[in-house]
Amino acid sequence: MKQLHDRQPLILDPAYYDAWLDPASPKDSLKDILSHDIDGQLQFNRVGREVNTSAVYKLPNDHPGLVGPINPL
């Protein structure tokens, strides 16, 4: 994510969602969860400027061409 934005969001492996959200989880185990690298699982998509408009010529602006995969590196 560093290549795309200077503020990195928290992105968890879905396998750890329940442990992260469980208030009874020990704090030390939560630190371990943050160390799991999921970069290989992320997919980046280019989003066209058209997504800022909900309709074009009174037609819904919702089609697959608005989003496409990219390689951010």
mmCIF file of N, CA and C in Angstrom:
data_model
loop_
_atom_site.group_PDB
_atom_site.id
_atom_site.type_symbol
_atom_site.label_atom_id
_atom_site.label_comp_id
_atom_site.label_asym_id
_atom_site.label_seq_id
_atom_site.Cartn_x
_atom_site.Cartn_y
_atom_site.Cartn_z
ATOM 1 N N MET A 1 0.804 -1.201 0.000
ATOM 2 C CA MET A 1 0.000 0.000 0.000
ATOM 3 C C MET A 1 0.846 1.263 0.000
ATOM 4 N N LYS A 2 2.082 1.191 0.461
ATOM 5 C CA LYS A 2 2.919 2.389 0.550
ATOM 6 C C LYS A 2 3.079 3.067 -0.807
ATOM 7 N N GLN A 3 3.043 2.287 -1.881
ATOM 8 C CA GLN A 3 3.203 2.862 -3.215
ATOM 9 C C GLN A 3 2.006 3.728 -3.614
ATOM 10 N N LEU A 4 0.860 3.484 -2.987
ATOM 11 C CA LEU A 4 -0.364 4.181 -3.376
ATOM 12 C C LEU A 4 -0.757 5.326 -2.450
ATOM 13 N N HIS A 5 -0.403 5.202 -1.159
ATOM 14 C CA HIS A 5 -0.860 6.227 -0.218
ATOM 15 C C HIS A 5 0.053 6.251 0.992
ATOM 16 N N ASP A 6 0.289 7.440 1.544
ATOM 17 C CA ASP A 6 1.183 7.560 2.686
ATOM 18 C C ASP A 6 0.533 7.131 4.005
ATOM 19 N N ARG A 7 -0.777 7.084 4.052
ATOM 20 C CA ARG A 7 -1.474 6.593 5.249
ATOM 21 C C ARG A 7 -1.972 5.190 4.954
ATOM 22 N N GLN A 8 -1.369 4.223 5.595
ATOM 23 C CA GLN A 8 -1.707 2.841 5.311
ATOM 24 C C GLN A 8 -2.882 2.376 6.164
ATOM 25 N N PRO A 9 -3.924 1.853 5.528
ATOM 26 C CA PRO A 9 -5.059 1.336 6.298
ATOM 27 C C PRO A 9 -4.699 -0.006 6.936
ATOM 28 N N LEU A 10 -5.449 -0.395 7.923
ATOM 29 C CA LEU A 10 -5.291 -1.709 8.518
ATOM 30 C C LEU A 10 -6.007 -2.705 7.617
ATOM 31 N N ILE A 11 -5.255 -3.649 7.079
ATOM 32 C CA ILE A 11 -5.828 -4.682 6.226
ATOM 33 C C ILE A 11 -5.459 -6.021 6.851
ATOM 34 N N LEU A 12 -6.455 -6.757 7.280
ATOM 35 C CA LEU A 12 -6.229 -8.036 7.939
ATOM 36 C C LEU A 12 -6.554 -9.196 7.016
ATOM 37 N N ASP A 13 -5.833 -10.277 7.205
ATOM 38 C CA ASP A 13 -6.169 -11.537 6.559
ATOM 39 C C ASP A 13 -7.533 -11.947 7.115
ATOM 40 N N PRO A 14 -8.503 -12.291 6.267
ATOM 41 C CA PRO A 14 -9.839 -12.655 6.755
ATOM 42 C C PRO A 14 -9.822 -13.775 7.797
ATOM 43 N N ALA A 15 -8.802 -14.612 7.790
ATOM 44 C CA ALA A 15 -8.719 -15.701 8.765
ATOM 45 C C ALA A 15 -8.603 -15.165 10.199
ATOM 46 N N TYR A 16 -8.204 -13.908 10.361
ATOM 47 C CA TYR A 16 -7.990 -13.336 11.686
ATOM 48 C C TYR A 16 -9.065 -12.326 12.106
ATOM 49 N N TYR A 17 -10.114 -12.149 11.322
ATOM 50 C CA TYR A 17 -11.162 -11.183 11.660
ATOM 51 C C TYR A 17 -11.761 -11.439 13.041
ATOM 52 N N ASP A 18 -12.144 -12.681 13.304
ATOM 53 C CA ASP A 18 -12.819 -12.980 14.571
ATOM 54 C C ASP A 18 -11.914 -12.680 15.761
ATOM 55 N N ALA A 19 -10.649 -13.074 15.686
ATOM 56 C CA ALA A 19 -9.720 -12.813 16.792
ATOM 57 C C ALA A 19 -9.514 -11.316 16.985
ATOM 58 N N TRP A 20 -9.429 -10.572 15.895
ATOM 59 C CA TRP A 20 -9.211 -9.113 15.986
ATOM 60 C C TRP A 20 -10.402 -8.424 16.656
ATOM 61 N N LEU A 21 -11.597 -8.881 16.345
ATOM 62 C CA LEU A 21 -12.807 -8.242 16.862
ATOM 63 C C LEU A 21 -13.231 -8.750 18.235
ATOM 64 N N ASP A 22 -12.647 -9.848 18.695
ATOM 65 C CA ASP A 22 -13.013 -10.428 19.980
ATOM 66 C C ASP A 22 -12.339 -9.657 21.116
ATOM 67 N N PRO A 23 -13.121 -8.996 21.979
ATOM 68 C CA PRO A 23 -12.520 -8.226 23.068
ATOM 69 C C PRO A 23 -11.738 -9.096 24.058
ATOM 70 N N ALA A 24 -11.966 -10.388 24.044
ATOM 71 C CA ALA A 24 -11.258 -11.290 24.959
ATOM 72 C C ALA A 24 -9.900 -11.735 24.422
ATOM 73 N N SER A 25 -9.579 -11.393 23.170
ATOM 74 C CA SER A 25 -8.288 -11.786 22.599
ATOM 75 C C SER A 25 -7.151 -11.099 23.347
ATOM 76 N N PRO A 26 -6.118 -11.870 23.728
ATOM 77 C CA PRO A 26 -4.969 -11.252 24.406
ATOM 78 C C PRO A 26 -4.264 -10.249 23.501
ATOM 79 N N LYS A 27 -3.821 -9.139 24.056
ATOM 80 C CA LYS A 27 -3.177 -8.092 23.261
ATOM 81 C C LYS A 27 -1.955 -8.598 22.522
ATOM 82 N N ASP A 28 -1.188 -9.501 23.123
ATOM 83 C CA ASP A 28 0.002 -10.026 22.458
ATOM 84 C C ASP A 28 -0.353 -10.779 21.177
ATOM 85 N N SER A 29 -1.484 -11.481 21.176
ATOM 86 C CA SER A 29 -1.881 -12.205 19.959
ATOM 87 C C SER A 29 -2.303 -11.227 18.861
ATOM 88 N N LEU A 30 -2.837 -10.082 19.254
ATOM 89 C CA LEU A 30 -3.227 -9.080 18.252
ATOM 90 C C LEU A 30 -2.004 -8.496 17.561
ATOM 91 N N LYS A 31 -0.915 -8.315 18.298
ATOM 92 C CA LYS A 31 0.319 -7.839 17.676
ATOM 93 C C LYS A 31 0.816 -8.835 16.646
ATOM 94 N N ASP A 32 0.681 -10.121 16.933
ATOM 95 C CA ASP A 32 1.085 -11.154 15.978
ATOM 96 C C ASP A 32 0.233 -11.101 14.706
ATOM 97 N N ILE A 33 -1.052 -10.834 14.866
ATOM 98 C CA ILE A 33 -1.951 -10.741 13.711
ATOM 99 C C ILE A 33 -1.480 -9.644 12.762
ATOM 100 N N LEU A 34 -1.017 -8.527 13.312
ATOM 101 C CA LEU A 34 -0.572 -7.404 12.478
ATOM 102 C C LEU A 34 0.695 -7.725 11.689
ATOM 103 N N SER A 35 1.418 -8.746 12.092
ATOM 104 C CA SER A 35 2.669 -9.063 11.414
ATOM 105 C C SER A 35 2.477 -9.960 10.191
ATOM 106 N N HIS A 36 1.262 -10.456 9.953
ATOM 107 C CA HIS A 36 1.025 -11.323 8.796
ATOM 108 C C HIS A 36 0.997 -10.489 7.516
ATOM 109 N N ASP A 37 1.815 -10.874 6.559
ATOM 110 C CA ASP A 37 1.943 -10.151 5.293
ATOM 111 C C ASP A 37 0.901 -10.659 4.299
ATOM 112 N N ILE A 38 0.037 -9.782 3.831
ATOM 113 C CA ILE A 38 -0.977 -10.191 2.852
ATOM 114 C C ILE A 38 -0.783 -9.485 1.510
ATOM 115 N N ASP A 39 0.367 -8.836 1.307
ATOM 116 C CA ASP A 39 0.585 -8.106 0.053
ATOM 117 C C ASP A 39 0.319 -8.953 -1.181
ATOM 118 N N GLY A 40 0.678 -10.221 -1.134
ATOM 119 C CA GLY A 40 0.454 -11.089 -2.285
ATOM 120 C C GLY A 40 -1.008 -11.359 -2.569
ATOM 121 N N GLN A 41 -1.874 -11.044 -1.619
ATOM 122 C CA GLN A 41 -3.305 -11.291 -1.778
ATOM 123 C C GLN A 41 -4.079 -10.057 -2.231
ATOM 124 N N LEU A 42 -3.415 -8.895 -2.249
ATOM 125 C CA LEU A 42 -4.113 -7.658 -2.601
ATOM 126 C C LEU A 42 -4.238 -7.507 -4.109
ATOM 127 N N GLN A 43 -5.331 -6.955 -4.551
ATOM 128 C CA GLN A 43 -5.535 -6.636 -5.962
ATOM 129 C C GLN A 43 -5.812 -5.141 -6.058
ATOM 130 N N PHE A 44 -5.055 -4.465 -6.887
ATOM 131 C CA PHE A 44 -5.225 -3.026 -7.062
ATOM 132 C C PHE A 44 -6.022 -2.765 -8.322
ATOM 133 N N ASN A 45 -6.896 -1.765 -8.266
ATOM 134 C CA ASN A 45 -7.730 -1.418 -9.413
ATOM 135 C C ASN A 45 -7.666 0.075 -9.672
ATOM 136 N N ARG A 46 -7.542 0.415 -10.946
ATOM 137 C CA ARG A 46 -7.621 1.812 -11.358
ATOM 138 C C ARG A 46 -9.099 2.178 -11.403
ATOM 139 N N VAL A 47 -9.429 3.335 -10.882
ATOM 140 C CA VAL A 47 -10.810 3.802 -10.873
ATOM 141 C C VAL A 47 -10.866 5.094 -11.669
ATOM 142 N N GLY A 48 -11.715 5.115 -12.694
ATOM 143 C CA GLY A 48 -11.842 6.288 -13.547
ATOM 144 C C GLY A 48 -12.505 7.455 -12.847
ATOM 145 N N ARG A 49 -12.242 8.654 -13.334
ATOM 146 C CA ARG A 49 -12.846 9.857 -12.744
ATOM 147 C C ARG A 49 -14.365 9.863 -12.868
ATOM 148 N N GLU A 50 -14.874 9.070 -13.793
ATOM 149 C CA GLU A 50 -16.324 9.026 -13.995
ATOM 150 C C GLU A 50 -17.071 8.540 -12.761
ATOM 151 N N VAL A 51 -16.386 7.840 -11.832
ATOM 152 C CA VAL A 51 -17.078 7.344 -10.646
ATOM 153 C C VAL A 51 -17.562 8.486 -9.752
ATOM 154 N N ASN A 52 -17.045 9.682 -9.976
ATOM 155 C CA ASN A 52 -17.480 10.836 -9.188
ATOM 156 C C ASN A 52 -18.837 11.369 -9.613
ATOM 157 N N THR A 53 -19.385 10.826 -10.679
ATOM 158 C CA THR A 53 -20.681 11.268 -11.196
ATOM 159 C C THR A 53 -21.645 10.092 -11.150
ATOM 160 N N SER A 54 -22.775 10.256 -10.521
ATOM 161 C CA SER A 54 -23.715 9.141 -10.387
ATOM 162 C C SER A 54 -24.496 8.860 -11.667
ATOM 163 N N ALA A 55 -24.600 9.858 -12.552
ATOM 164 C CA ALA A 55 -25.336 9.664 -13.799
ATOM 165 C C ALA A 55 -24.712 10.522 -14.892
ATOM 166 N N VAL A 56 -24.740 9.994 -16.109
ATOM 167 C CA VAL A 56 -24.265 10.724 -17.275
ATOM 168 C C VAL A 56 -25.413 10.753 -18.272
ATOM 169 N N TYR A 57 -25.805 11.921 -18.686
ATOM 170 C CA TYR A 57 -26.965 12.085 -19.577
ATOM 171 C C TYR A 57 -28.189 11.361 -19.017
ATOM 172 N N LYS A 58 -28.385 11.477 -17.704
ATOM 173 C CA LYS A 58 -29.518 10.902 -16.978
ATOM 174 C C LYS A 58 -29.535 9.373 -16.979
ATOM 175 N N LEU A 59 -28.425 8.733 -17.387
ATOM 176 C CA LEU A 59 -28.311 7.281 -17.330
ATOM 177 C C LEU A 59 -27.380 6.920 -16.176
ATOM 178 N N PRO A 60 -27.641 5.814 -15.484
ATOM 179 C CA PRO A 60 -26.766 5.428 -14.369
ATOM 180 C C PRO A 60 -25.313 5.250 -14.833
ATOM 181 N N ASN A 61 -24.416 5.767 -14.036
ATOM 182 C CA ASN A 61 -22.993 5.665 -14.356
ATOM 183 C C ASN A 61 -22.433 4.474 -13.582
ATOM 184 N N ASP A 62 -22.758 3.275 -14.051
ATOM 185 C CA ASP A 62 -22.370 2.062 -13.355
ATOM 186 C C ASP A 62 -22.091 0.976 -14.382
ATOM 187 N N HIS A 63 -20.823 0.803 -14.722
ATOM 188 C CA HIS A 63 -20.466 -0.226 -15.694
ATOM 189 C C HIS A 63 -19.065 -0.742 -15.391
ATOM 190 N N PRO A 64 -18.713 -1.929 -15.852
ATOM 191 C CA PRO A 64 -17.425 -2.553 -15.542
ATOM 192 C C PRO A 64 -16.215 -1.747 -16.029
ATOM 193 N N GLY A 65 -16.398 -0.909 -17.010
ATOM 194 C CA GLY A 65 -15.286 -0.131 -17.540
ATOM 195 C C GLY A 65 -14.762 0.936 -16.586
ATOM 196 N N LEU A 66 -15.468 1.183 -15.496
ATOM 197 C CA LEU A 66 -15.025 2.185 -14.517
ATOM 198 C C LEU A 66 -13.874 1.690 -13.651
ATOM 199 N N VAL A 67 -13.697 0.385 -13.568
ATOM 200 C CA VAL A 67 -12.666 -0.192 -12.709
ATOM 201 C C VAL A 67 -11.881 -1.222 -13.520
ATOM 202 N N GLY A 68 -10.541 -1.179 -13.376
ATOM 203 C CA GLY A 68 -9.704 -2.157 -14.066
ATOM 204 C C GLY A 68 -8.444 -2.437 -13.268
ATOM 205 N N PRO A 69 -7.927 -3.673 -13.321
ATOM 206 C CA PRO A 69 -6.734 -4.024 -12.561
ATOM 207 C C PRO A 69 -5.487 -3.272 -13.020
ATOM 208 N N ILE A 70 -4.605 -2.980 -12.077
ATOM 209 C CA ILE A 70 -3.333 -2.322 -12.379
ATOM 210 C C ILE A 70 -2.228 -3.003 -11.587
ATOM 211 N N ASN A 71 -1.010 -2.778 -11.967
ATOM 212 C CA ASN A 71 0.159 -3.190 -11.209
ATOM 213 C C ASN A 71 0.787 -1.935 -10.646
ATOM 214 N N PRO A 72 0.702 -1.719 -9.316
ATOM 215 C CA PRO A 72 1.164 -0.451 -8.747
ATOM 216 C C PRO A 72 2.673 -0.315 -8.652
ATOM 217 N N LEU A 73 3.419 -1.345 -8.924
ATOM 218 C CA LEU A 73 4.871 -1.267 -8.749
ATOM 219 C C LEU A 73 5.572 -0.685 -9.930
#
